[in-house]
Amino acid sequence: MSARDNHGTAPPWGDEFQVIGKRHRKVDGLAKATGQAVYTDDIALPGMLHAKTLRSPHAHARILSIDTTRAEALPGVHAVITGASMPIKYGVIPWTPDENALATDRVRFIGDEVAAVAAVDEDTANAAIELIDVEYEPLYSYTDPNESLERHDPAIHEGNKHGNVSKHVELEFGDVEGALDGADVVVENDFFFHGSTHTAIEPHCAVAQWSQDTSAEGLLTVWSSTQISHYVHRALARVLELPETRIRVIQPNLGGAFGGKSDPFSLEFCVAKLSMLTGRPVKMLWTREEIFYAHRGRHPMHMHYRSGATSDGKLVGSDAKILIDGGSYSSFGLVTTYYSGQLLTGPVDIPNYRFNSTRVFTNKPPCGPKRGHGSVQPRFAFEIQLDELACALDIDPIDFRRKNWQGEHTKTVNGQRITSNGFMTCLDEAERESQWKERRGKLADGRGLGVAGSMYISGTNYPIYPNDMPQAGIQIKVDRSGLVTIFTGGNDIGQGSNSVVAYLVAEELGVEVADVRVVAADTDLCPVDLGAYSSRVTFMVGNAAIDAARKLRKQVVESVAKHWEIAEAGIRMGGGVVLDLADAERTMGVREAFQLAEADHDTLGSTGSYNTPELGGDYRGGTIGASPAYSFTAHVAEVTVDRETGRITCDEVWVAHDCGRALNPMLVAGQMEGSVYMGVAEALLEEHDVNRFGLHSGPSLLDYRIPTTLDTPKINSLIVESVDPEGPYGAKEAGEGPLHSVIPAISNAVYDAVGIRLRHLPFTPAKVLRALAELESDQTVEQS
Amino acid sequence: MLRLPKFEVEKPTTVDETVALLSEKTGDVMIIAGGTDLMPNMKHELFTPKKLVSLAGVSALFGIREEAGALVIGAMTPLDQVANHPLVAERAPALAQAAGLVAGPQLRRMGTLGGNVMLDTRCQWYNQTYFWRKSLGFCLKKDGSACHVIEGGSKCVAAASNDTAPALMSLDAKLTFANADGQRELLLDDLWKSDGIFNKKVPPSDLLTEIRLPQREVKHLGAYGKLRDRGSIDFPLFGVAVRIDIDANDVVVDAEAVSVALQARPTRIRKFGESLVGTTLGSPEFEKGVQAAASLGHKQCRPMPNVPGDHEYRHAMVPVYLKRTILAAAAGAGPVHAV
Amino acid sequence: MRVLELKINGDRVEVAAPDHWTLLEVLRYRLGLTGSKQGCDKGDCGACTVLVDGKPELSCLKLAALSEGAEITTIEGLLPLHLQAGGTGPDPVQDAFDRCGALQCGFCQPGMMLSARALLNECHSPSQAEIKKALSGNLCRCTGYTQIIEAVELAIAERVGAKNS
Ligand SMILES: Cc1cc2nc3c(=O)[nH]c(=O)nc-3n(C[C@H](O)[C@H](O)[C@H](O)COP(=O)(O)OP(=O)(O)OC[C@H]3O[C@@H](n4cnc5c(N)ncnc54)[C@H](O)[C@@H]3O)c2cc1C
Ligand code: SF4
Ligand code: FES
Ligand code: FES
């Protein structure tokens, strides 16, 4: 589907959906439940070698020499590679290619990849790594982003025009100074959002097999735990200097991603190169520690916000200055820098808005996209300011948001088109279910309720590399057996995208979900999809799936109508059966219908695609953050603060999320729950940082504390369906939006509970105790 | 995978056989009980013994029994049995609570009481991979020469982090060790030395066979308090076991508190009993005593930045956890734990 | 290297492995039983949980050489064992996890379901607090645990229902 044809939101057959909107098993659920599902590290190929990476022990250093002779001489070692083996730089954003598969001349953080070895087994590969002699010249290293802003010598990336600044964006919409001058209340504060990382439970892994075929280059197959096969495919071709036709990328079952498997990673290039050099399959499985170095997690942001409102409760403007700690490489940083400002302009209307965001390099593991990429941090600051304004004006914070709601089918101040917008219903639901009115302000001391809201994109019309081709494609094969096979380049990372396309196609073709098979994320077999990021899959791949299925449906209906000699409108399909609406006695199975169509139209198959309409503001960067539809969320959090220990317990969260339409409410709820869990963890427990030596402060699942069952609040998922005019049957996204506002909601709830404003994450008990002590001394001063 | 260094495994079935194997070549042989401490440490190359002697087949080391009024627990008894055994709950509530808060369910199933007593000390600069430690330049405890907790310090202050140790000490536990020369009994208090590198006076080649809790003359109450970030899995950031002896009228006749996860050895809080002795449980005097005992703990316990987390915060939590744990013991409740 | 005789999912298998290999490594890379997952390889996450004589243990910290003699159940064993016991289809725990949407990426779930299975074997109708405690050594990054707990409760409710009817 292109922007030009829209398939509408109505059920394809009659008044009611038959598959959509109901609870269904996932297409791969039982394969996962029984242990049959194959993940990358489950692959074992005959003669497979095992590879390991040598990493930099320095935070910043020049590589003077690398000597691999001792490693190569070790029995069992088959190949050793260094940066010289793959000197071409790459980067997920084509404008900022600053990464090498292995360091060529310089290392930029402790853990940066320097060399790789393939050997008969892991023990031998590990032993060989220790035999590689590298001479380094340590350089001054940066851990404080403020320093990177000021100091440019040494530059972390030599030749970067802006010293250690990775990206700077400054945009103003309206007249912020004028608006704030005219405000009755202005709040102004510093905020800090810390770093956190994804920790998908599956470690990154890649397997490569180079085989001979009729071409001179041979054929390279790479199985990888990636969430974006397409970019891995492109990056491999670039770095290995192979035509894309010589490379096949397959994503097996994926054990979680959350943005952490979006970039092309060193291990994919290394196994490919090592396989090509040795002529044997090669596997590399990173240890948990190595994944903390690979990182690409949430960017720490130092934020300064100033927002104002008039006494009647109207927000007049907001002004943001943001310093973004990017770590050592660009990754998605260009987009992050834009997102840090561009995605704030709803659901609350900001009539005048300005942001000034600067991303700098530091000698730390590189940051990238984590669930709610670039927009969770500013949302945190802004939603606390809304709470402060509401308090200052003595307006209920939910009402304050209602008063300032932007409306639906409108445009944001920065020129983004808003279609459906269910935020008001989200507020209503969260308010009602949490018994906000009855309970807020009336809870026992130490307990409180807080609210916050947010919006997020459902895909973006910025396709990372400029092109006019579809953003998502689908092929469908319909067989005389009655089986429907869908081929999709979409990456199912656990969110259930394979199931979603199966539901959509089953609905369109009137077949049972069980009779739909999905072949996914194999670049040889499936049409291109841009991958699982920016919450784009349901919206874009879903639309492409409807597009393809509708074409087939037309052929099938045509043939049945001809056979029965009735009008096409008199036919209904569903649950594997074709009905004549005028004659209840007359039915046939879809298998027979498919056979009629195959006889009429030849072998049945169709393609479908999706591309975004023209979107975005008319200024440089105006398309970054422009989405065909936005999801909306409201959170109410209930907390208990232990005044003696400073410990915050998040007891319960009500999350109301406008996902457009819940294609399978069970999967939507799962995404909402997972998002809330992850947000609460960021607020209260997790912190990804380096210590005074530039070393990761605890690269393990023991020291990086992700919540257990006992640390997760009760989560109430309230699904709101605004039915978006352009989404697949009206669907938008549910995987990232529901994370955002739970973090400020917790901060706001703590204020309600004990009167302290927490603006620096994470909310450790020590910080809470300090803030409580400050509050007490302030009050004593006031009283005296 | 995080590979283990190479070694061989011996599987003796009797104490004598075990002791013989252990005396072979000290340093290169280590005992493995549940392996839940040793395996991660070996994966981090903190220990690289050539031989592991497994106690899993030595049946004499398992089980909980009463013997002449004492409660005797075999060194190989899994922690989940210690936590759930009715005799332990009745006779040593602080121990049952502490054992029940060690790590997570699977690890309590695998980990043993003996292994917990003999646990290696822990430090944020030490419990890391070989790569990490090498990038740091190592530390005094293993492969290096400097301490990063106390800069310029010449002594390792890695923290004793075994949850059951304070509970056992509060109950005056005695340990039985066996080696080639025979058996000997040792008061748990006398096991420790204040050296984070190896905090025990008994050499690693000696086999702990059982832990004996002597019969107590008077009735006692007990509880364990544990500070940690999560409700499961994490090691203690601070732990404290409390024992309160009472007479028939609920008057405190003696009391003890033992802390852990602060320094290289678990330590008794000195003069702890004095604030509480003579008061009646629940009385205003008792409450005052509790406050006094809590501040005493605050003065004596000085957390260092050895284990992860803010050590000043850990210090601030000493009186809070101490107070809550005393109150829990007095109420017959506990453990004191955030979740 | 020694030849081990292991009892896995009701089978007696002989497998040669070096002494320094863990049970997880032998299961995954010697026996092809890749259903047991590895998320940390040092006891922190629970993905490698298997049942040893019916109780959950971490196979990444257990030496294969010390796993002889015990009945080991991996995720691959649940369905066949359920069939052998006269059931149909997957184990009720597996089925409930699927019906409740608990299987997102699925990577933590073999370990999670085995912890749940062990709980249900031990206790007829555990409370929600008991469920949470029993699963507190299995980290999941996708679900927020909500649908996992619902699934265990569903399996309990259906068992209780089946018994009552
Ligand atoms: C993720 C994780 C979390 C943990 N959390 C906690 C926690 O919260 N609290 C806590 O206390 N522990 C914790 N532990 C550590 C460990 O699980 C327990 O301390 C357990 O009790 C250790 O017992 P084990 O039998 O497994 O010991 P092993 O690992 O087998 O042995 C530990 C040490 O004691 C020696 N040893 C063992 N048995 C004997 C004996 N009979 N005689 C002489 N020496 C012996 C061994 O040689 C070794 O040096 C945790 C471990 C992990 C992996
Ligand atoms: S206290 Fe920590 S850093 Fe210091 S020597 Fe001991 S283990 Fe090393
Ligand atoms: S892999 Fe065994 S606990 Fe993580
Ligand atoms: S389902 Fe993905 S980690 Fe649990």
Coordinates of C-alpha atoms in Angstrom, one line a residue, chain B residues 108-330:
Chain B
R108 CA 19.1 -22.4 47.7
R109 CA 18.3 -25.8 46.3
M110 CA 21.9 -26.3 45.1
G111 CA 23.9 -24.3 47.7
T112 CA 24.8 -25.9 51.0
L113 CA 25.1 -24.6 54.5
G114 CA 28.7 -25.7 54.6
G115 CA 29.4 -23.8 51.4
N116 CA 27.7 -20.8 52.7
V117 CA 29.9 -20.8 55.9
M118 CA 33.0 -21.3 53.8
L119 CA 32.0 -18.7 51.1
D120 CA 34.7 -16.6 49.6
T121 CA 34.6 -12.9 50.5
R122 CA 33.2 -10.5 47.9
C123 CA 34.2 -7.2 46.4
Q124 CA 33.1 -5.1 43.4
W125 CA 36.7 -5.0 42.2
Y126 CA 37.1 -8.7 42.5
N127 CA 34.0 -10.6 41.6
Q128 CA 34.5 -9.8 37.9
T129 CA 35.8 -11.6 34.8
Y130 CA 39.4 -12.0 34.0
F131 CA 39.2 -9.4 31.2
W132 CA 37.6 -6.9 33.5
R133 CA 40.1 -7.4 36.3
K134 CA 43.0 -7.2 33.9
S135 CA 41.7 -4.0 32.4
L136 CA 41.6 -2.6 36.0
G137 CA 45.1 -3.8 36.7
F138 CA 43.9 -6.4 39.1
C139 CA 43.9 -6.0 42.9
L140 CA 45.5 -7.3 46.0
K141 CA 43.2 -10.2 46.5
K142 CA 44.0 -11.7 43.2
D143 CA 46.8 -11.2 40.7
G144 CA 47.5 -7.6 41.7
S145 CA 49.1 -5.4 44.3
A146 CA 46.7 -2.5 45.0
C147 CA 43.4 -2.2 46.8
H148 CA 40.7 0.0 45.1
V149 CA 38.5 0.1 48.2
I150 CA 41.0 1.7 50.4
E151 CA 43.3 3.5 48.1
G152 CA 46.9 2.9 49.3
G153 CA 45.6 0.2 51.6
S154 CA 47.8 -2.8 52.1
K155 CA 45.0 -5.1 53.4
C156 CA 42.1 -6.6 51.6
V157 CA 38.8 -5.7 53.0
A158 CA 36.5 -7.7 50.7
A159 CA 33.3 -8.4 52.5
A160 CA 32.1 -11.6 54.2
S161 CA 28.8 -12.0 52.4
N162 CA 27.4 -15.2 53.8
D163 CA 23.9 -14.7 55.1
T164 CA 23.8 -17.6 57.4
A165 CA 27.1 -16.8 59.2
P166 CA 25.7 -14.1 61.5
A167 CA 22.7 -16.2 62.4
L168 CA 25.0 -19.2 63.2
M169 CA 27.3 -17.0 65.2
S170 CA 24.4 -15.5 67.2
L171 CA 23.5 -19.1 68.2
D172 CA 27.1 -19.9 69.2
A173 CA 27.6 -22.5 66.4
K174 CA 30.5 -24.9 66.5
L175 CA 32.0 -26.3 63.4
T176 CA 33.6 -29.7 63.0
F177 CA 36.5 -29.9 60.6
A178 CA 38.3 -33.0 59.4
N179 CA 41.7 -33.4 57.9
A180 CA 44.4 -36.1 57.6
D181 CA 45.3 -35.6 61.3
G182 CA 41.7 -36.2 62.5
Q183 CA 38.8 -34.1 63.6
R184 CA 38.5 -30.9 65.6
E185 CA 35.8 -28.7 66.8
L186 CA 35.9 -24.9 66.6
L187 CA 33.6 -22.1 67.7
L188 CA 32.4 -20.3 64.6
D189 CA 33.7 -17.0 66.1
D190 CA 37.2 -18.5 66.0
L191 CA 37.0 -19.4 62.4
W192 CA 37.4 -15.9 61.1
K193 CA 40.3 -13.6 60.6
S194 CA 40.1 -10.0 59.3
D195 CA 41.7 -10.7 56.0
G196 CA 39.6 -10.3 52.9
I197 CA 42.0 -12.5 50.9
F198 CA 41.1 -15.5 52.9
N199 CA 39.0 -14.8 56.0
K200 CA 39.4 -18.2 57.7
K201 CA 42.0 -19.5 60.0
V202 CA 41.4 -23.1 58.9
P203 CA 43.2 -24.0 55.6
P204 CA 41.0 -24.6 52.5
S205 CA 42.2 -28.2 52.6
D206 CA 40.2 -28.9 55.8
L207 CA 36.8 -30.4 55.4
L208 CA 33.9 -28.9 57.3
T209 CA 31.7 -31.8 58.1
E210 CA 29.0 -30.4 60.3
I211 CA 27.6 -27.4 62.1
R212 CA 26.4 -27.8 65.7
L213 CA 24.1 -25.5 67.5
P214 CA 24.4 -26.2 71.2
Q215 CA 21.3 -26.6 73.3
R216 CA 20.2 -23.3 74.8
E217 CA 19.5 -23.1 78.5
V218 CA 16.9 -20.4 78.1
K219 CA 14.2 -19.6 75.6
H220 CA 15.3 -17.4 72.8
L221 CA 13.8 -15.3 70.0
G222 CA 15.6 -14.6 66.8
A223 CA 15.4 -12.9 63.4
Y224 CA 17.5 -12.0 60.4
G225 CA 17.5 -8.7 58.6
K226 CA 18.9 -8.3 55.1
L227 CA 19.4 -5.2 53.0
R228 CA 19.5 -5.7 49.3
D229 CA 18.2 -4.0 46.1
R230 CA 16.0 -6.8 44.9
G231 CA 13.6 -9.2 46.5
S232 CA 15.6 -12.2 45.4
I233 CA 19.0 -13.3 44.0
D234 CA 21.2 -10.5 45.4
F235 CA 23.9 -10.9 48.0
P236 CA 23.5 -8.9 51.2
L237 CA 24.5 -5.2 51.2
F238 CA 24.2 -5.5 55.0
G239 CA 22.9 -8.4 57.1
V240 CA 22.2 -8.7 60.8
A241 CA 21.1 -11.6 62.9
V242 CA 19.6 -10.9 66.4
R243 CA 19.1 -13.3 69.3
I244 CA 17.2 -12.3 72.4
D245 CA 17.1 -14.7 75.4
I246 CA 14.1 -14.2 77.6
D247 CA 12.8 -15.7 80.9
A248 CA 9.3 -16.9 81.6
N249 CA 8.2 -13.3 82.1
D250 CA 9.5 -12.0 78.8
V251 CA 12.3 -10.3 80.5
V252 CA 15.4 -10.1 78.4
V253 CA 18.3 -12.0 80.0
D254 CA 20.8 -11.8 77.2
A255 CA 21.0 -10.6 73.6
E256 CA 23.4 -10.8 70.7
A257 CA 23.6 -9.2 67.3
V258 CA 26.0 -10.2 64.5
S259 CA 26.5 -8.3 61.3
V260 CA 27.7 -9.3 57.9
A261 CA 28.6 -7.8 54.5
L262 CA 30.5 -4.9 56.0
Q263 CA 34.1 -6.1 56.3
A264 CA 36.1 -9.2 55.9
R265 CA 34.5 -11.1 58.7
P266 CA 31.1 -11.3 60.3
T267 CA 31.3 -9.3 63.5
R268 CA 29.4 -9.3 66.8
I269 CA 28.1 -5.9 67.9
R270 CA 29.9 -5.4 71.2
K271 CA 27.9 -4.7 74.3
F272 CA 24.7 -5.1 72.3
G273 CA 23.0 -7.0 75.1
E274 CA 23.6 -4.3 77.7
S275 CA 20.9 -2.0 76.3
L276 CA 18.3 -4.7 76.3
V277 CA 19.0 -6.9 79.3
G278 CA 16.5 -6.5 82.2
T279 CA 13.8 -4.9 80.0
T280 CA 10.5 -6.6 79.4
L281 CA 9.6 -7.2 75.7
G282 CA 7.3 -4.5 74.5
S283 CA 7.8 -2.2 77.4
P284 CA 8.9 1.4 77.0
E285 CA 12.3 0.5 78.5
F286 CA 12.6 -2.2 75.9
E287 CA 11.8 0.3 73.1
K288 CA 14.4 2.6 74.6
G289 CA 16.9 -0.2 74.7
V290 CA 16.2 -0.9 71.1
Q291 CA 17.0 2.6 70.1
A292 CA 20.2 2.5 72.1
A293 CA 21.2 -0.8 70.6
A294 CA 20.5 0.6 67.1
S295 CA 22.8 3.5 67.7
L296 CA 25.4 1.3 69.1
G297 CA 25.3 -0.7 65.9
H298 CA 25.6 2.5 63.9
K299 CA 28.7 3.5 65.8
Q300 CA 30.4 0.1 65.5
C301 CA 29.5 -0.9 61.9
R302 CA 31.4 1.0 59.3
P303 CA 30.6 -0.2 55.8
M304 CA 33.3 0.3 53.2
P305 CA 32.8 0.6 49.4
N306 CA 33.7 -3.0 49.0
V307 CA 30.4 -4.5 47.8
P308 CA 28.4 -2.5 45.2
G309 CA 26.2 0.3 46.2
D310 CA 26.5 3.5 48.2
H311 CA 28.4 2.7 51.4
E312 CA 27.1 5.7 53.2
Y313 CA 23.6 4.6 52.6
R314 CA 24.5 1.1 53.9
H315 CA 25.8 2.8 57.0
A316 CA 22.6 4.7 57.4
M317 CA 20.7 1.5 57.2
V318 CA 22.5 -0.2 60.0
P319 CA 20.4 1.2 62.8
V320 CA 17.2 0.9 60.8
Y321 CA 17.7 -2.7 60.1
L322 CA 19.1 -3.4 63.5
K323 CA 16.0 -1.9 65.1
R324 CA 13.6 -3.6 62.8
T325 CA 15.3 -6.9 63.3
I326 CA 15.2 -6.7 67.1
L327 CA 11.5 -5.8 66.9
A328 CA 10.8 -8.6 64.5
A329 CA 12.6 -11.1 66.8
A330 CA 10.6 -9.8 69.8

